Short mmCIF file of C-alpha atoms and ligand atoms in Angstrom, two decimals:
data_model
loop_
_atom_site.label_atom_id
_atom_site.label_comp_id
_atom_site.label_asym_id
_atom_site.label_seq_id
_atom_site.Cartn_x
_atom_site.Cartn_y
_atom_site.Cartn_z
CA MET A 966 -205.82 177.32 -36.01
CA THR A 967 -207.92 176.00 -32.77
CA ASN A 968 -210.97 174.95 -33.34
CA THR A 969 -213.18 176.88 -30.17
CA THR A 970 -216.46 179.31 -30.30
CA ASN A 971 -215.56 181.47 -26.61
CA THR A 972 -218.91 180.48 -24.84
CA SER A 973 -219.14 183.50 -22.22
CA LEU A 974 -219.91 186.10 -26.08
CA PRO A 975 -223.43 186.19 -26.55
CA ALA A 976 -223.44 184.50 -29.72
CA ALA A 977 -222.86 181.33 -28.13
CA ALA A 978 -225.66 181.59 -25.34
CA ALA A 979 -227.22 179.33 -26.67
CA GLY A 980 -225.47 177.20 -26.56
CA THR A 981 -222.73 175.39 -29.09
CA PHE A 982 -222.78 172.73 -31.89
CA ALA A 983 -219.47 170.61 -34.20
CA ILE A 984 -220.36 170.73 -37.62
CA GLY A 985 -218.96 167.77 -38.81
CA GLY A 986 -217.91 166.98 -35.06
CA ASP A 987 -214.91 169.27 -35.59
CA LEU A 988 -215.60 172.32 -35.91
CA PRO A 989 -217.51 174.26 -33.33
CA VAL A 990 -220.35 177.22 -33.89
CA ALA A 991 -221.97 179.61 -31.59
CA ARG A 992 -225.72 177.95 -32.96
CA LEU A 993 -226.08 181.63 -33.64
CA GLY A 994 -224.55 182.94 -36.81
CA PHE A 995 -224.65 185.20 -39.25
CA GLY A 996 -225.58 185.59 -43.32
CA THR A 997 -223.54 187.81 -45.35
CA MET A 998 -226.34 187.72 -47.67
CA ARG A 999 -227.74 190.75 -47.11
CA LEU A 1000 -225.05 193.34 -47.25
CA PRO A 1001 -224.19 193.53 -51.36
CA THR A 1002 -227.65 194.90 -51.09
CA GLY A 1003 -230.46 195.24 -48.57
CA THR A 1004 -233.50 193.72 -51.32
CA PHE A 1005 -233.10 191.46 -54.31
CA THR A 1006 -233.02 194.36 -55.65
CA GLY A 1007 -232.86 197.43 -54.44
CA PRO A 1008 -229.47 199.91 -54.70
CA VAL A 1009 -225.71 198.41 -53.11
CA ARG A 1010 -224.50 198.90 -49.79
CA ASP A 1011 -221.66 200.81 -48.41
CA PRO A 1012 -219.15 197.76 -48.24
CA GLU A 1013 -218.06 199.18 -45.13
CA ASP A 1014 -221.09 199.20 -43.42
CA GLY A 1015 -220.95 195.39 -44.43
CA ILE A 1016 -217.02 194.96 -43.43
CA ALA A 1017 -218.72 196.92 -39.86
CA VAL A 1018 -220.65 194.78 -39.24
CA LEU A 1019 -219.00 190.98 -40.11
CA ARG A 1020 -216.57 193.12 -37.24
CA ARG A 1021 -218.95 193.47 -35.23
CA ALA A 1022 -221.08 190.45 -34.99
CA VAL A 1023 -217.29 188.55 -34.24
CA GLU A 1024 -216.78 190.09 -31.94
CA LEU A 1025 -220.08 189.77 -30.25
CA GLY A 1026 -219.16 185.30 -30.67
CA VAL A 1027 -220.08 184.72 -33.95
CA ASN A 1028 -218.02 181.97 -35.47
CA HIS A 1029 -220.06 180.65 -38.21
CA ILE A 1030 -220.45 183.17 -41.05
CA ASP A 1031 -222.49 182.43 -44.67
CA THR A 1032 -221.34 183.15 -47.49
CA ALA A 1033 -221.04 182.49 -51.42
CA SER A 1034 -219.11 184.15 -54.19
CA PHE A 1035 -222.41 185.24 -55.76
CA TYR A 1036 -224.24 187.15 -53.39
CA ARG A 1037 -222.70 190.64 -55.15
CA ARG A 1038 -224.18 193.24 -56.35
CA GLY A 1039 -222.22 195.68 -58.90
CA ASP A 1040 -218.82 195.80 -56.97
CA VAL A 1041 -219.23 194.85 -54.00
CA VAL A 1042 -219.22 190.80 -53.15
CA ALA A 1043 -219.93 189.53 -49.74
CA ASN A 1044 -216.54 187.26 -49.57
CA ASP A 1045 -214.85 190.22 -50.32
CA LEU A 1046 -216.05 191.91 -47.16
CA VAL A 1047 -215.27 188.63 -44.96
CA ARG A 1048 -211.72 188.95 -46.17
CA ARG A 1049 -211.38 192.32 -46.03
CA ALA A 1050 -213.26 192.66 -41.74
CA LEU A 1051 -211.65 189.86 -40.87
CA ALA A 1052 -208.53 188.13 -42.45
CA PRO A 1053 -206.46 187.84 -40.86
CA TYR A 1054 -209.03 185.22 -39.47
CA PRO A 1055 -209.24 184.35 -35.93
CA GLY A 1056 -208.74 180.79 -34.35
CA GLY A 1057 -211.75 179.15 -34.35
CA LEU A 1058 -214.14 180.88 -37.41
CA VAL A 1059 -215.74 178.63 -39.60
CA ILE A 1060 -216.78 179.74 -43.33
CA ALA A 1061 -219.32 178.53 -45.21
CA THR A 1062 -219.79 179.12 -48.30
CA LYS A 1063 -222.37 177.50 -51.23
CA VAL A 1064 -221.88 176.75 -54.82
CA GLY A 1065 -224.31 175.68 -57.58
CA PRO A 1066 -225.71 178.91 -59.04
CA VAL A 1067 -223.85 179.83 -61.84
CA PRO A 1068 -225.06 183.67 -64.20
CA GLY A 1069 -226.61 182.41 -67.00
CA PRO A 1070 -226.58 184.24 -70.10
CA ASP A 1071 -229.40 186.12 -69.51
CA GLY A 1072 -229.40 187.02 -65.97
CA PRO A 1073 -231.02 184.41 -63.93
CA PHE A 1074 -228.52 181.83 -61.98
CA ARG A 1075 -229.21 178.01 -63.71
CA GLN A 1076 -227.05 175.11 -62.23
CA ALA A 1077 -222.83 174.32 -62.31
CA THR A 1078 -221.72 171.34 -64.83
CA PRO A 1079 -220.42 169.12 -62.60
CA GLY A 1080 -217.01 169.84 -64.88
CA GLN A 1081 -217.39 173.52 -63.67
CA LEU A 1082 -217.63 173.10 -59.79
CA ARG A 1083 -213.72 173.43 -59.34
CA GLY A 1084 -213.56 176.62 -60.42
CA LEU A 1085 -216.33 177.57 -58.37
CA VAL A 1086 -213.88 176.53 -55.24
CA GLU A 1087 -211.43 177.83 -56.49
CA ASP A 1088 -213.83 181.22 -56.85
CA ASN A 1089 -214.14 181.43 -52.93
CA LEU A 1090 -210.49 180.00 -52.28
CA ARG A 1091 -209.02 183.39 -54.00
CA GLU A 1092 -211.61 185.47 -53.25
CA LEU A 1093 -211.81 184.45 -49.22
CA GLY A 1094 -207.96 184.53 -49.40
CA VAL A 1095 -208.40 180.69 -47.72
CA ASP A 1096 -206.33 177.50 -48.58
CA HIS A 1097 -209.22 175.21 -47.90
CA LEU A 1098 -212.82 175.79 -47.56
CA ASP A 1099 -214.07 174.42 -44.05
CA LEU A 1100 -217.64 173.68 -45.01
CA VAL A 1101 -219.11 173.83 -49.60
CA TYR A 1102 -222.21 173.01 -49.81
CA LEU A 1103 -223.76 172.39 -53.09
CA ARG A 1104 -226.58 174.70 -53.73
CA VAL A 1105 -229.21 172.88 -56.13
CA GLY A 1106 -232.43 174.34 -57.98
CA GLY A 1107 -233.81 178.05 -58.28
CA GLN A 1108 -235.64 179.69 -55.86
CA ASN A 1109 -238.69 177.13 -55.75
CA ALA A 1110 -239.33 174.58 -52.81
CA PRO A 1111 -236.32 171.09 -53.80
CA GLY A 1112 -237.52 169.31 -56.85
CA GLY A 1113 -236.44 165.89 -56.06
CA GLU A 1114 -233.77 166.28 -59.25
CA PRO A 1115 -230.31 164.13 -58.53
CA ILE A 1116 -227.40 165.43 -57.69
CA ALA A 1117 -224.99 162.36 -57.07
CA ASP A 1118 -222.27 163.48 -60.11
CA ARG A 1119 -222.02 167.00 -58.62
CA PHE A 1120 -222.08 165.61 -54.81
CA ALA A 1121 -219.38 163.46 -56.53
CA ALA A 1122 -217.29 166.27 -58.00
CA LEU A 1123 -217.65 168.59 -54.30
CA ALA A 1124 -216.33 165.40 -52.91
CA ALA A 1125 -212.99 164.75 -54.60
CA LEU A 1126 -212.57 168.39 -53.78
CA ARG A 1127 -212.29 167.40 -50.23
CA ASP A 1128 -210.50 164.28 -50.76
CA GLU A 1129 -208.10 166.52 -51.95
CA GLY A 1130 -207.83 168.88 -49.19
CA LEU A 1131 -209.55 171.71 -50.75
CA ILE A 1132 -213.09 170.77 -48.58
CA ARG A 1133 -213.33 170.38 -45.03
CA HIS A 1134 -217.10 169.53 -45.05
CA LEU A 1135 -219.33 169.00 -47.30
CA GLY A 1136 -223.29 170.79 -47.55
CA VAL A 1137 -226.24 170.16 -49.52
CA SER A 1138 -228.65 173.29 -49.52
CA ASN A 1139 -232.20 173.27 -50.97
CA VAL A 1140 -232.52 169.23 -50.75
CA ASP A 1141 -235.05 167.07 -50.15
CA ALA A 1142 -234.54 164.26 -47.99
CA ALA A 1143 -234.14 161.73 -50.65
CA GLN A 1144 -231.22 164.24 -52.30
CA VAL A 1145 -230.28 164.57 -48.70
CA ALA A 1146 -230.00 160.72 -48.65
CA GLU A 1147 -228.44 160.67 -52.24
CA ALA A 1148 -225.59 163.02 -50.91
CA ARG A 1149 -224.85 161.05 -47.94
CA SER A 1150 -224.46 157.37 -50.42
CA ILE A 1151 -221.32 159.49 -51.78
CA ALA A 1152 -219.93 161.57 -48.72
CA PRO A 1153 -220.53 162.82 -45.60
CA VAL A 1154 -223.22 165.73 -45.37
CA ALA A 1155 -222.20 167.65 -42.10
CA ALA A 1156 -224.94 170.44 -42.60
CA VAL A 1157 -228.43 170.99 -44.40
CA GLN A 1158 -229.48 174.39 -46.01
CA ASN A 1159 -232.75 174.93 -46.55
CA ALA A 1160 -235.80 177.76 -46.52
CA TYR A 1161 -237.46 177.46 -42.79
CA HIS A 1162 -238.88 179.77 -39.93
CA VAL A 1163 -240.69 179.97 -36.61
CA GLN A 1164 -243.90 179.34 -39.45
CA ALA A 1165 -242.40 177.79 -42.70
CA THR A 1166 -241.70 174.20 -41.14
CA ALA A 1167 -242.31 172.24 -44.14
CA ASP A 1168 -238.87 170.34 -43.03
CA ALA A 1169 -239.69 169.74 -39.82
CA ALA A 1170 -239.35 165.49 -40.41
CA LEU A 1171 -235.63 166.65 -41.93
CA LEU A 1172 -234.76 168.50 -38.93
CA ALA A 1173 -235.29 165.30 -36.75
CA GLU A 1174 -232.75 163.16 -39.16
CA CYS A 1175 -230.27 165.61 -39.11
CA ALA A 1176 -231.01 165.48 -35.48
CA ARG A 1177 -230.56 161.95 -35.25
CA THR A 1178 -227.37 161.87 -37.89
CA GLY A 1179 -225.70 164.93 -35.88
CA THR A 1180 -226.35 166.73 -38.88
CA ALA A 1181 -226.55 170.68 -38.59
CA PHE A 1182 -229.55 172.25 -39.50
CA VAL A 1183 -229.08 175.62 -41.18
CA PRO A 1184 -232.45 177.78 -41.77
CA PHE A 1185 -232.61 180.09 -44.51
CA PHE A 1186 -234.79 183.42 -44.59
CA PRO A 1187 -235.49 182.93 -40.27
CA LEU A 1188 -236.87 185.88 -41.01
CA GLY A 1189 -239.09 185.59 -43.26
CA GLY A 1190 -236.92 187.61 -45.66
CA GLY A 1191 -237.38 185.20 -48.65
CA LEU A 1192 -241.27 184.73 -50.97
CA ASP A 1193 -242.67 183.27 -47.67
CA PRO A 1194 -242.64 186.24 -44.88
CA ILE A 1195 -243.90 185.63 -41.66
CA ASP A 1196 -246.65 186.43 -39.97
CA THR A 1197 -245.49 188.57 -36.68
CA THR A 1198 -248.66 189.65 -35.12
CA ARG A 1199 -248.78 186.12 -34.10
CA LEU A 1200 -245.38 186.51 -31.91
CA GLU A 1201 -245.85 190.52 -30.69
CA LYS A 1202 -247.55 188.50 -27.27
CA THR A 1203 -244.74 186.32 -27.00
CA ALA A 1204 -242.55 189.46 -27.29
CA ALA A 1205 -243.69 191.65 -25.25
CA ARG A 1206 -243.94 189.01 -22.61
CA HIS A 1207 -240.15 188.31 -23.26
CA GLY A 1208 -238.88 192.41 -23.15
CA ALA A 1209 -238.49 191.63 -27.03
CA THR A 1210 -238.95 192.21 -30.54
CA VAL A 1211 -241.06 189.87 -33.22
CA GLN A 1212 -237.59 189.03 -34.95
CA GLN A 1213 -236.17 188.27 -32.02
CA VAL A 1214 -238.74 185.63 -30.94
CA ALA A 1215 -238.76 184.28 -34.29
CA LEU A 1216 -234.78 183.46 -34.12
CA ALA A 1217 -235.13 182.72 -30.53
CA ALA A 1218 -238.44 179.71 -31.17
CA LEU A 1219 -235.68 178.28 -34.06
CA LEU A 1220 -233.13 177.83 -31.29
CA ALA A 1221 -235.46 176.54 -28.99
CA ALA A 1222 -237.01 174.00 -31.96
CA SER A 1223 -233.10 171.97 -31.78
CA PRO A 1224 -230.23 171.75 -30.49
CA VAL A 1225 -228.82 170.99 -34.41
CA MET A 1226 -230.51 174.08 -35.67
CA LEU A 1227 -228.32 177.10 -36.70
CA PRO A 1228 -230.11 180.09 -37.47
CA ILE A 1229 -228.01 182.74 -40.11
CA PRO A 1230 -229.75 185.98 -39.74
CA GLY A 1231 -228.93 188.10 -43.10
CA THR A 1232 -228.78 191.84 -42.08
CA GLY A 1233 -226.38 195.00 -42.76
CA SER A 1234 -227.89 196.99 -40.42
CA LEU A 1235 -225.63 196.47 -37.09
CA THR A 1236 -228.51 197.53 -34.53
CA HIS A 1237 -230.50 194.47 -36.04
CA LEU A 1238 -227.09 192.81 -35.90
CA GLU A 1239 -226.46 193.38 -32.17
CA GLU A 1240 -231.12 192.86 -31.83
CA ASN A 1241 -230.57 188.89 -33.26
CA VAL A 1242 -227.48 188.05 -31.08
CA GLY A 1243 -229.07 188.70 -28.72
CA ALA A 1244 -231.56 186.20 -29.45
CA ALA A 1245 -229.57 184.08 -28.93
CA SER A 1246 -230.58 184.72 -24.65
CA ILE A 1247 -234.66 184.45 -25.17
CA GLN A 1248 -235.26 181.78 -23.79
CA LEU A 1249 -239.10 180.42 -24.43
CA THR A 1250 -241.28 178.03 -22.26
CA PRO A 1251 -243.64 175.31 -24.08
CA GLU A 1252 -246.62 177.29 -24.47
CA ASP A 1253 -244.99 180.42 -26.21
CA ILE A 1254 -243.61 178.06 -28.97
CA ALA A 1255 -246.62 176.87 -28.95
CA SER A 1256 -248.62 180.20 -29.42
CA LEU A 1257 -246.15 180.92 -32.23
CA ALA A 1258 -246.96 177.97 -35.27
CA GLY A 1259 -248.78 179.44 -38.16
N1 NAP B 968 -229.02 178.87 -49.70
C1 NAP B 968 -229.68 178.71 -49.78
O1 NAP B 968 -230.00 179.15 -51.48
C2 NAP B 968 -229.93 180.86 -49.21
C3 NAP B 968 -230.86 181.45 -49.95
C4 NAP B 968 -231.24 182.55 -49.12
C5 NAP B 968 -230.21 182.73 -48.33
N2 NAP B 968 -229.06 181.84 -47.40
C6 NAP B 968 -228.39 182.85 -46.56
O2 NAP B 968 -229.30 182.39 -45.63
C7 NAP B 968 -228.52 184.19 -44.33
C8 NAP B 968 -229.78 184.61 -44.32
O3 NAP B 968 -231.45 184.84 -44.65
P1 NAP B 968 -231.39 186.35 -45.39
O4 NAP B 968 -230.57 187.14 -44.91
O5 NAP B 968 -231.73 186.29 -47.33
O6 NAP B 968 -232.95 186.64 -44.73
P2 NAP B 968 -233.58 186.99 -43.30
O7 NAP B 968 -232.87 186.08 -41.82
O8 NAP B 968 -234.94 185.99 -43.34
O9 NAP B 968 -233.77 188.06 -43.13
C9 NAP B 968 -232.92 189.14 -43.64
C10 NAP B 968 -233.91 190.05 -44.23
O10 NAP B 968 -234.82 190.94 -42.59
C11 NAP B 968 -234.10 192.42 -42.40
N3 NAP B 968 -233.60 191.80 -41.25
C12 NAP B 968 -232.48 191.69 -40.27
N4 NAP B 968 -232.27 191.41 -39.05
C13 NAP B 968 -233.65 192.63 -38.94
C14 NAP B 968 -234.21 192.40 -37.19
N5 NAP B 968 -233.47 192.48 -36.07
N6 NAP B 968 -234.97 193.36 -37.80
C15 NAP B 968 -236.00 193.62 -38.38
N7 NAP B 968 -235.40 193.53 -39.44
C16 NAP B 968 -234.00 192.60 -39.77
C17 NAP B 968 -232.71 193.01 -42.92
O11 NAP B 968 -233.03 194.07 -43.53
P3 NAP B 968 -231.63 195.12 -43.24
O12 NAP B 968 -230.41 194.39 -44.03
O13 NAP B 968 -231.92 195.89 -43.32
O14 NAP B 968 -231.61 194.60 -41.18
C18 NAP B 968 -233.24 191.41 -44.77
O15 NAP B 968 -234.20 192.59 -45.54
C19 NAP B 968 -228.81 184.49 -45.56
O16 NAP B 968 -227.59 185.74 -45.30
C20 NAP B 968 -227.78 183.87 -46.56
O17 NAP B 968 -226.53 183.78 -45.91
C21 NAP B 968 -228.75 180.87 -48.19
#
């Protein structure tokens, strides 16, 4: 499979970044969490809509798709949609997944033990229909901000699967700087995926560290889809000046923040997808950016 990115397509308008130094992607990517359900408690979405969104994303030049086996609601499983929509996969498509959380006996997620990680990786291989995974994050902790728990045993278990050839690159998610350093002492860390948006910049120092080390920084909830929504009133003037939506401005601000920033906005809507990919073409001025921060 060739590792190329079509730089003439809209998703690459803000440039490309090579994850792990050898997996080039358009900087504007896509997250699948909203395909099975639009909200955390909402109804199941139509799988055919999810398949249409994934195919359109790739047509628009998206070649970095972020997913997880635990993005599912009822019978609708994000990884299945990715496989049904896109396999046989086009050359240059990078599918990132994450392991760590497993459903607990009472419903909520708990953390996998190191010994359970192989099975979770194998679930992703099977669901996605691939013989190796491009990028696997160890997803740490619960819904809250990083708590500083030790991750060495679990990251070492994933590093062993990487050595076996089941995984090409490793990442860490929902982590603090000390946990990134702990992981790095075991194996290379190609990407960090943490909550971050235009007004939720607590990880600015970690972002700078990622830029210094050539590590991808993948912001989850880039549109404020989590517990920390964006105050969009602060984005309205800039949006009007660029003839853009506030969501586009939120994404353009992330793309402007660092060349290692790879947003993965999630949506189950074709209209929102096209809007989000359009953000890659918006060039904010330094004055715009200064006016947006929370
Ligand atoms: N590592 C982690 O712990 C973690 C946690 C959460 C998410 N993630 C990853 O990060 C990705 C991004 O996060 P996310 O999808 O939860 O949140 P998000 O991108 O911040 O926001 C998604 C929400 O915004 C809406 N939306 C999307 N585009 C829009 C637009 N142009 N205009 C108006 N509304 C829009 C979506 O609704 P519609 O679907 O109706 O458009 C959805 O409700 C996920 O898909 C997942 O891959 C990772």
